[in-house]
Structures are given as C-alpha cells and as structure tokens.
Tab-separated table of C-alpha atoms and ligand atoms in Angstrom:
chain	number	residue	atom	x	y	z
C	1437	MET	CA	17.366	-0.768	3.795
C	1438	ARG	CA	15.344	-3.898	4.287
C	1439	VAL	CA	11.764	-4.192	3.081
C	1440	ARG	CA	9.123	-6.811	3.777
C	1441	VAL	CA	5.886	-6.984	1.836
C	1442	LEU	CA	3.333	-7.624	4.600
C	1443	GLY	CA	0.268	-7.797	2.365
C	1444	SER	CA	-0.322	-7.484	-1.374
C	1445	ALA	CA	-4.116	-7.422	-1.782
C	1446	ALA	CA	-6.606	-4.579	-2.018
C	1447	GLY	CA	-9.354	-4.021	0.565
C	1448	GLY	CA	-10.997	-7.341	1.425
C	1449	GLY	CA	-7.925	-9.429	0.629
C	1450	VAL	CA	-7.795	-12.619	-1.419
C	1451	PRO	CA	-10.007	-14.451	-0.735
C	1452	GLN	CA	-12.494	-11.879	0.533
C	1453	TRP	CA	-14.613	-13.230	3.401
C	1454	ASN	CA	-17.974	-12.811	1.636
C	1455	CYS	CA	-16.914	-13.441	-1.959
C	1456	ALA	CA	-17.541	-16.609	-3.932
C	1457	CYS	CA	-16.126	-15.356	-7.234
C	1458	ALA	CA	-13.960	-17.743	-9.215
C	1459	GLN	CA	-10.693	-16.231	-7.962
C	1460	CYS	CA	-11.678	-16.153	-4.283
C	1461	THR	CA	-12.989	-19.710	-4.614
C	1462	ARG	CA	-9.712	-20.827	-6.202
C	1463	ALA	CA	-7.701	-19.162	-3.404
C	1464	ARG	CA	-9.885	-20.874	-0.777
C	1465	ARG	CA	-9.332	-24.218	-2.471
C	1466	GLN	CA	-5.551	-23.656	-2.640
C	1467	GLY	CA	-5.411	-22.942	1.091
C	1468	ALA	CA	-3.902	-20.274	3.321
C	1469	GLY	CA	-0.503	-20.381	1.600
C	1470	ALA	CA	-2.127	-18.849	-1.488
C	1471	TRP	CA	-3.973	-16.099	0.376
C	1472	ARG	CA	-3.047	-12.446	0.167
C	1473	GLY	CA	-3.411	-10.085	3.114
C	1474	GLN	CA	-4.370	-6.465	2.700
C	1475	ASP	CA	-1.725	-4.127	1.386
C	1476	ALA	CA	1.041	-3.050	3.767
C	1477	LEU	CA	4.822	-2.878	3.869
C	1478	ALA	CA	7.531	-2.849	6.541
C	1479	VAL	CA	10.727	-0.864	5.926
C	1480	ALA	CA	13.853	-0.685	8.085
C	1481	GLY	CA	17.093	1.231	8.201
C	1482	SER	CA	19.636	1.016	10.999
C	1483	GLU	CA	17.242	2.316	13.660
C	1484	GLY	CA	14.286	-0.015	13.492
C	1485	TRP	CA	11.208	-0.790	11.457
C	1486	PHE	CA	8.338	1.293	10.108
C	1487	LEU	CA	4.999	0.012	8.905
C	1488	VAL	CA	3.699	1.631	5.760
C	1489	ASN	CA	-0.084	1.381	6.119
C	1490	VAL	CA	-1.789	-0.586	8.867
C	1491	SER	CA	-4.224	-3.057	7.420
C	1492	PRO	CA	-6.950	-4.920	9.321
C	1493	ASP	CA	-4.572	-7.902	8.983
C	1494	VAL	CA	-1.766	-6.185	10.891
C	1495	ARG	CA	-1.604	-8.580	13.817
C	1496	ALA	CA	-1.164	-11.615	11.562
C	1497	GLN	CA	1.256	-9.674	9.370
C	1498	VAL	CA	3.476	-8.689	12.294
C	1499	LEU	CA	3.386	-12.224	13.714
C	1500	ALA	CA	4.417	-13.615	10.307
C	1501	THR	CA	7.452	-11.316	10.078
C	1502	PRO	CA	10.459	-12.550	12.081
C	1503	GLU	CA	12.143	-9.116	12.041
C	1504	LEU	CA	9.155	-7.591	13.866
C	1505	ALA	CA	9.261	-9.964	16.839
C	1506	PRO	CA	9.608	-8.154	20.176
C	1507	GLY	CA	12.449	-8.555	22.667
C	1508	PRO	CA	14.747	-8.957	24.407
C	1509	GLY	CA	12.945	-6.605	26.813
C	1510	ARG	CA	9.418	-7.764	27.622
C	1511	ARG	CA	7.765	-4.880	25.744
C	1512	GLN	CA	10.666	-3.962	23.477
C	1513	THR	CA	9.602	-3.776	19.840
C	1514	PRO	CA	11.728	-3.112	16.762
C	1515	LEU	CA	8.800	-1.064	15.402
C	1516	ARG	CA	9.482	2.665	15.560
C	1517	GLY	CA	6.565	4.074	13.653
C	1518	VAL	CA	4.023	4.109	10.876
C	1519	LEU	CA	3.703	5.933	7.560
C	1520	LEU	CA	0.276	6.221	5.961
C	1521	THR	CA	-0.206	6.655	2.216
C	1522	ASP	CA	-3.873	7.611	2.680
C	1523	ALA	CA	-6.829	7.259	5.046
C	1524	GLU	CA	-8.573	4.322	3.323
C	1525	LEU	CA	-9.956	1.768	5.752
C	1526	ASP	CA	-7.803	-1.038	4.330
C	1527	HIS	CA	-4.751	1.088	5.250
C	1528	THR	CA	-5.874	2.393	8.643
C	1529	LEU	CA	-8.278	-0.058	10.328
C	1530	GLY	CA	-5.369	-1.874	11.965
C	1531	ILE	CA	-4.217	1.216	13.880
C	1532	ALA	CA	-6.522	0.375	16.778
C	1533	ALA	CA	-4.818	-3.028	16.959
C	1534	LEU	CA	-1.554	-1.239	17.845
C	1535	ARG	CA	-2.963	0.269	21.037
C	1536	GLU	CA	-0.937	-1.832	23.483
C	1537	GLY	CA	1.153	1.116	24.587
C	1538	SER	CA	4.374	0.928	22.571
C	1539	ALA	CA	5.585	4.380	21.490
C	1540	LEU	CA	5.035	4.769	17.750
C	1541	ASP	CA	5.359	7.859	15.554
C	1542	VAL	CA	2.549	7.924	12.998
C	1543	HIS	CA	3.171	10.056	9.907
C	1544	ALA	CA	0.419	11.133	7.504
C	1545	SER	CA	-0.645	14.132	5.449
C	1546	PRO	CA	-2.689	16.847	7.212
C	1547	VAL	CA	-5.950	15.840	5.471
C	1548	VAL	CA	-5.407	12.195	6.383
C	1549	LEU	CA	-4.782	13.162	10.019
C	1550	ARG	CA	-8.020	15.123	9.905
C	1551	ALA	CA	-9.912	12.150	8.471
C	1552	LEU	CA	-8.598	10.021	11.327
C	1553	THR	CA	-10.085	12.527	13.768
C	1554	GLU	CA	-13.394	13.369	12.101
C	1555	GLY	CA	-14.480	10.629	9.689
C	1556	PHE	CA	-12.872	7.547	11.216
C	1557	PRO	CA	-11.971	8.990	14.632
C	1558	VAL	CA	-9.351	6.447	15.599
C	1559	ARG	CA	-7.099	9.201	16.977
C	1560	THR	CA	-9.845	10.236	19.374
C	1561	LEU	CA	-10.619	6.628	20.286
C	1562	LEU	CA	-7.003	5.901	21.116
C	1563	ALA	CA	-6.244	9.142	22.964
C	1564	GLY	CA	-6.591	7.412	26.336
C	1565	TYR	CA	-4.360	4.456	25.421
C	1566	GLY	CA	-1.069	6.306	24.960
C	1567	GLY	CA	1.776	5.345	22.706
C	1568	LEU	CA	0.850	6.860	19.354
C	1569	ARG	CA	2.287	10.259	18.382
C	1570	TRP	CA	0.853	11.848	15.271
C	1571	HIS	CA	2.915	13.870	12.789
C	1572	ALA	CA	1.901	15.785	9.663
C	1573	VAL	CA	4.031	15.212	6.576
C	1574	LEU	CA	4.158	17.307	3.427
C	1575	PRO	CA	5.016	16.358	-0.155
C	1576	GLY	CA	8.695	16.877	-0.924
C	1577	GLN	CA	9.724	17.115	2.739
C	1578	PRO	CA	11.787	14.059	3.730
C	1579	ILE	CA	10.993	12.204	6.943
C	1580	ARG	CA	14.115	10.867	8.667
C	1581	LEU	CA	13.644	7.206	9.589
C	1582	ALA	CA	17.303	6.549	10.480
C	1583	ALA	CA	20.607	8.397	10.109
C	1584	GLU	CA	20.899	6.960	6.590
C	1585	LEU	CA	17.236	6.470	5.614
C	1586	THR	CA	14.623	9.005	4.559
C	1587	ALA	CA	11.085	8.720	3.189
C	1588	THR	CA	9.899	11.545	0.962
C	1589	PRO	CA	6.137	11.864	0.377
C	1590	ILE	CA	4.907	12.470	-3.172
C	1591	ALA	CA	1.372	13.820	-3.652
C	1592	LEU	CA	-0.521	11.433	-5.908
C	1593	GLY	CA	-4.154	12.274	-5.759
C	1594	HIS	CA	-7.430	13.623	-4.558
C	1595	LYS	CA	-9.236	10.330	-3.918
C	1596	ARG	CA	-10.956	10.488	-0.518
C	1597	PRO	CA	-12.269	7.490	1.389
C	1598	ARG	CA	-16.057	7.124	1.110
C	1599	TYR	CA	-16.452	7.903	4.819
C	1600	ALA	CA	-14.612	11.223	4.312
C	1601	ALA	CA	-16.721	12.585	1.460
C	1602	ALA	CA	-17.679	15.638	3.545
C	1603	LEU	CA	-14.067	16.677	4.125
C	1604	PRO	CA	-12.372	19.144	1.772
C	1605	ALA	CA	-10.773	17.956	-1.455
C	1606	GLY	CA	-7.034	18.343	-1.860
C	1607	PRO	CA	-3.980	16.906	-3.558
C	1608	GLU	CA	-2.610	15.197	-0.433
C	1609	TRP	CA	-5.289	12.587	0.131
C	1610	VAL	CA	-3.039	9.989	-1.482
C	1611	LEU	CA	0.734	9.875	-1.135
C	1612	ALA	CA	3.529	7.675	-2.385
C	1613	TYR	CA	6.777	7.417	-0.429
C	1614	ARG	CA	10.255	7.418	-1.939
C	1615	PHE	CA	12.674	5.706	0.446
C	1616	HIS	CA	16.343	6.562	0.035
C	1617	ASP	CA	19.176	4.808	1.843
C	1618	THR	CA	22.272	6.997	1.603
C	1619	SER	CA	24.584	4.227	2.858
C	1620	THR	CA	23.752	1.896	-0.064
C	1621	GLY	CA	22.239	4.326	-2.572
C	1622	GLY	CA	19.116	2.137	-2.596
C	1623	VAL	CA	15.810	3.741	-3.614
C	1624	LEU	CA	12.345	2.233	-3.263
C	1625	VAL	CA	9.094	3.900	-4.321
C	1626	TYR	CA	5.877	2.629	-2.736
C	1627	ALA	CA	2.631	3.726	-4.393
C	1628	PRO	CA	-0.276	1.387	-3.621
C	1629	GLY	CA	-2.815	4.019	-4.748
C	1630	LEU	CA	-1.896	5.550	-8.101
C	1631	ALA	CA	-4.671	7.476	-9.861
C	1632	GLU	CA	-2.541	8.579	-12.800
C	1633	TRP	CA	1.065	8.365	-13.952
C	1634	SER	CA	1.797	12.031	-13.252
C	1635	PRO	CA	5.052	13.845	-14.041
C	1636	ALA	CA	5.766	13.951	-10.282
C	1637	PHE	CA	5.354	10.181	-10.040
C	1638	ASP	CA	7.469	9.615	-13.145
C	1639	ALA	CA	10.238	11.746	-11.627
C	1640	ALA	CA	10.070	9.722	-8.400
C	1641	VAL	CA	10.304	6.459	-10.347
C	1642	ALA	CA	13.328	7.588	-12.371
C	1643	GLY	CA	16.464	6.277	-10.698
C	1644	ALA	CA	14.633	3.941	-8.297
C	1645	ASP	CA	15.801	0.369	-7.831
C	1646	TRP	CA	12.349	-0.972	-6.999
C	1647	VAL	CA	8.862	0.446	-7.450
C	1648	ILE	CA	5.954	-1.279	-5.710
C	1649	LEU	CA	2.848	0.156	-7.299
C	1650	ASP	CA	-0.932	0.066	-7.601
C	1651	GLY	CA	-2.113	-3.168	-9.208
C	1652	THR	CA	-5.716	-2.988	-8.002
C	1653	PHE	CA	-7.367	-3.523	-11.360
C	1654	TRP	CA	-6.355	-4.827	-14.761
C	1655	ARG	CA	-8.941	-2.758	-16.599
C	1656	ASP	CA	-11.159	0.228	-15.991
C	1657	GLU	CA	-14.574	-1.526	-16.023
C	1658	GLU	CA	-13.366	-4.531	-14.061
C	1659	LEU	CA	-15.764	-4.162	-11.100
C	1660	ALA	CA	-18.853	-3.798	-13.300
C	1661	HIS	CA	-17.708	-6.754	-15.400
C	1662	SER	CA	-16.944	-8.983	-12.440
C	1663	THR	CA	-19.911	-8.137	-10.207
C	1664	GLY	CA	-22.475	-7.738	-12.983
C	1665	GLU	CA	-23.465	-4.340	-11.523
C	1666	ARG	CA	-23.368	-2.033	-14.503
C	1667	THR	CA	-23.242	1.054	-12.272
C	1668	ALA	CA	-20.152	-0.087	-10.341
C	1669	ALA	CA	-17.387	2.526	-10.168
C	1670	THR	CA	-14.583	2.366	-12.687
C	1671	ALA	CA	-10.987	1.835	-11.616
C	1672	ARG	CA	-10.117	5.446	-12.406
C	1673	GLN	CA	-13.159	6.740	-10.487
C	1674	MET	CA	-11.800	4.801	-7.506
C	1675	GLY	CA	-8.361	6.398	-7.867
C	1676	HIS	CA	-6.653	3.350	-9.346
C	1677	LEU	CA	-4.893	3.474	-12.708
C	1678	PRO	CA	-5.500	0.089	-14.359
C	1679	ILE	CA	-2.491	-2.080	-15.225
C	1680	GLY	CA	-3.583	-3.117	-18.705
C	1681	GLY	CA	-4.831	-1.385	-21.803
C	1682	GLU	CA	-3.495	1.343	-24.005
C	1683	HIS	CA	-3.299	3.887	-21.174
C	1684	GLY	CA	-2.529	1.488	-18.339
C	1685	SER	CA	0.545	1.570	-16.110
C	1686	LEU	CA	2.196	-1.448	-17.772
C	1687	ARG	CA	2.810	0.631	-20.899
C	1688	ARG	CA	4.895	3.057	-18.836
C	1689	LEU	CA	7.387	0.541	-17.515
C	1690	ALA	CA	9.406	0.375	-20.726
C	1691	HIS	CA	10.456	3.994	-20.160
C	1692	HIS	CA	12.330	2.880	-17.025
C	1693	PRO	CA	14.278	-0.215	-18.107
C	1694	SER	CA	16.589	-0.243	-15.072
C	1695	VAL	CA	13.746	-0.145	-12.514
C	1696	ARG	CA	12.182	-3.337	-11.128
C	1697	PHE	CA	8.386	-3.069	-10.843
C	1698	CYS	CA	6.177	-5.060	-8.504
C	1699	TYR	CA	2.370	-4.717	-8.420
C	1700	THR	CA	0.540	-4.690	-5.088
C	1701	HIS	CA	-2.932	-3.795	-3.682
C	1702	LEU	CA	-4.277	-6.512	-6.022
C	1703	ASN	CA	-8.048	-6.691	-6.006
C	1704	ASN	CA	-9.674	-10.111	-6.019
C	1705	THR	CA	-11.322	-9.213	-9.348
C	1706	ASN	CA	-7.957	-8.755	-11.068
C	1707	PRO	CA	-7.347	-11.487	-13.668
C	1708	VAL	CA	-3.601	-11.057	-13.208
C	1709	LEU	CA	-3.980	-13.173	-10.051
C	1710	ASP	CA	-4.418	-16.212	-12.312
C	1711	ALA	CA	-0.842	-17.421	-12.839
C	1712	ALA	CA	-1.901	-19.247	-16.014
C	1713	GLY	CA	-3.862	-16.374	-17.564
C	1714	PRO	CA	-2.943	-14.111	-20.507
C	1715	GLU	CA	-2.838	-10.989	-18.294
C	1716	ARG	CA	-0.126	-12.508	-16.092
C	1717	ALA	CA	1.814	-13.479	-19.223
C	1718	GLN	CA	1.591	-9.903	-20.461
C	1719	LEU	CA	2.799	-8.561	-17.115
C	1720	THR	CA	5.734	-10.978	-17.024
C	1721	GLU	CA	6.622	-10.124	-20.603
C	1722	ALA	CA	6.816	-6.445	-19.592
C	1723	GLY	CA	9.372	-7.450	-16.947
C	1724	ALA	CA	7.071	-6.832	-13.967
C	1725	GLN	CA	6.001	-9.132	-11.134
C	1726	LEU	CA	3.365	-9.336	-8.436
C	1727	ALA	CA	4.358	-8.453	-4.887
C	1728	GLU	CA	4.100	-11.514	-2.630
C	1729	ASP	CA	3.179	-11.532	1.055
C	1730	GLY	CA	6.365	-12.089	3.049
C	1731	GLN	CA	8.659	-11.053	0.182
C	1732	LEU	CA	11.969	-9.596	1.399
C	1733	LEU	CA	13.903	-6.946	-0.526
C	1734	THR	CA	17.303	-5.587	0.436
C	1735	LEU	CA	18.425	-2.425	-1.270
Y	2977	MLT	C1	-9.583	1.689	-2.389
Y	2977	MLT	O1	-8.421	1.282	-2.434
Y	2977	MLT	O2	-10.106	2.200	-3.386
Y	2977	MLT	C2	-10.353	1.572	-1.135
Y	2977	MLT	O3	-9.572	0.991	-0.146
Y	2977	MLT	C3	-11.647	0.865	-1.361
Y	2977	MLT	C4	-12.213	0.325	-0.106
Y	2977	MLT	O4	-12.863	1.073	0.650
Y	2977	MLT	O5	-12.025	-0.876	0.176
Y	2978	MN	MN1	-7.622	0.123	-0.869
Y	2979	ZN	ZN1	-13.773	-12.583	-5.011
C-alpha cells in the first residue's frame, strides 16, 4: 500500500489563522513550507485512493498530492472513497468541498453518520449534489479497499464533538483504522485521536510496521498553560492522550521496538513542534518522529 500524509496538525493548523503565539508566529516567519495542514491521510492499494478524514484544507491537500490528480478522463479521479475516524470538524468540514459529483464511498461509524445528519448536517446539505454514498462501519469488521487491502476499525473512545453533545454517548465516536496489505504483509495503524492506550489499541499496534498516532499535546495542562486560561480543558478531557510525562504515549513505544511511530494531529501549542527543544529531543531519543505533510510511506 502507498500512504501520503496530507496534513499533520490538529484543528486550526500551524499556524492557526487567529493565533499569535510564539509557535504560530515562528511558522509564519518561516513561510508556507513550514506550515502544517489539518490532519488527514491518503491510502491506496491496487484499486485507487482513499482519504482518511477530510479536513478544511482538503482542496489544497489534494492539489499538493500528485497521485490524486484526475485524468485521463475529464472527471476521472483516482479517489474511490473516504474513511472517517470521528465526526470532529477538523476531520469532516472538507466533505462539502468534495461535492463536485464524483462517486465516493464514505465510511464512518453509525454515531458519526448520525452526527453528520443531525449536529453538522452535511449529509442533508449534500443530498441534492449526488456522488457521496454513506456506509456504516463497525469495530473489528474489515472494510475492503482493494482485493489485497483492508481497513479494520478499532473503537478508541467516547469523545464527541462539541456540536454533538446532545447525541448519545458510545464507544464508537472515535475510531482508529488498521490497514493490512495482504500482498506485501504491510500494516499501518492510523489513530489521530487516542484518548488512552487501551488493550485493544495495544493489540492493533503489535505487529504493525508503522503507527501514525495522536500527538495533539505534549502534556495534559498544555492548553491552560499556553493560553493562560486556567479553566481550559485538559488534553485527556479533550480525548487526547499526551505524548510526554509518566503516563504519556511515548512511554509505551519501547514495548513495540519493531514498530515505527509517527505523531500527527499536532496542536500549535505542542512544544514538540520546536525542532531545537528538549521535547523534540526526547521524542527522537524514543525512536519516534513527527508526521510531515506530503510524507510518502510504502508498505
Ligand atoms: C479535537 O481534536 O479535540 C477537536 O478537533 C477539537 C476541535 O474542535 O478543534
Ligand atoms: Mn481535532
Ligand atoms: Zn498558535
């Protein structure tokens, strides 16, 4: 399978349009080459490409990815469909930008499909445009993306988007996907929203070649610290296991020495974005890296 990282930042991106924090200011000064789009991935087997999450940056992300260029037919696209890990706006706002009529199969959990009808009714909005076909997926049930490629959803958490607070709770609000290519044996796990390192997640990670995982925050109180708002939500309250600290995800990597780990969904508050900082050194020392926009993996 081939994999392109389309975006590696959390909601808002780096820099965020209305943020003058030190890290957003540094990114602005460095120029567009240093910017990170909002988290999304493209994955392909032998039968075309699938987007995993559709960020508000999707148009720029598709245009920046040579493999996603249309042709040779005038409206022929290599994109076959979309997989959603959750219903968060940074992962779904771009769906309306895919309304130009190409047939796409959109896969998401039943609660996420409901959120996209009731809370953020993009399914209703797009009903008259044609093209999108919606499919419910369930944890443990593989989705066939090509003869040799499957994606198996793993239930990761109960975190609902703020706009969906009135919808029922449930364990399928946040999914990871485990991609398995039976022709190469390659396995990739994609988990941009990881609330805790559960036994189910650990089992999915075991035996993977690459894991691209939630790197939103370095520490639990990062938002309060960075914004000065003492009441700001903690990383865990937002459904994001921090990277650092005694109970952070970085400590878990040593249990999987043959797996390559890449952090994505990086929030602009995360000190790991500073290539010269101690947090980045710690991450590198643990054998992990940051996902980079445009990065290509073949596995
Ligand atoms: C999240 O990842 O926690 C959400 O996308 C936050 C947001 O609404 O931007
Ligand atoms: Mn997000
Ligand atoms: Zn900022």
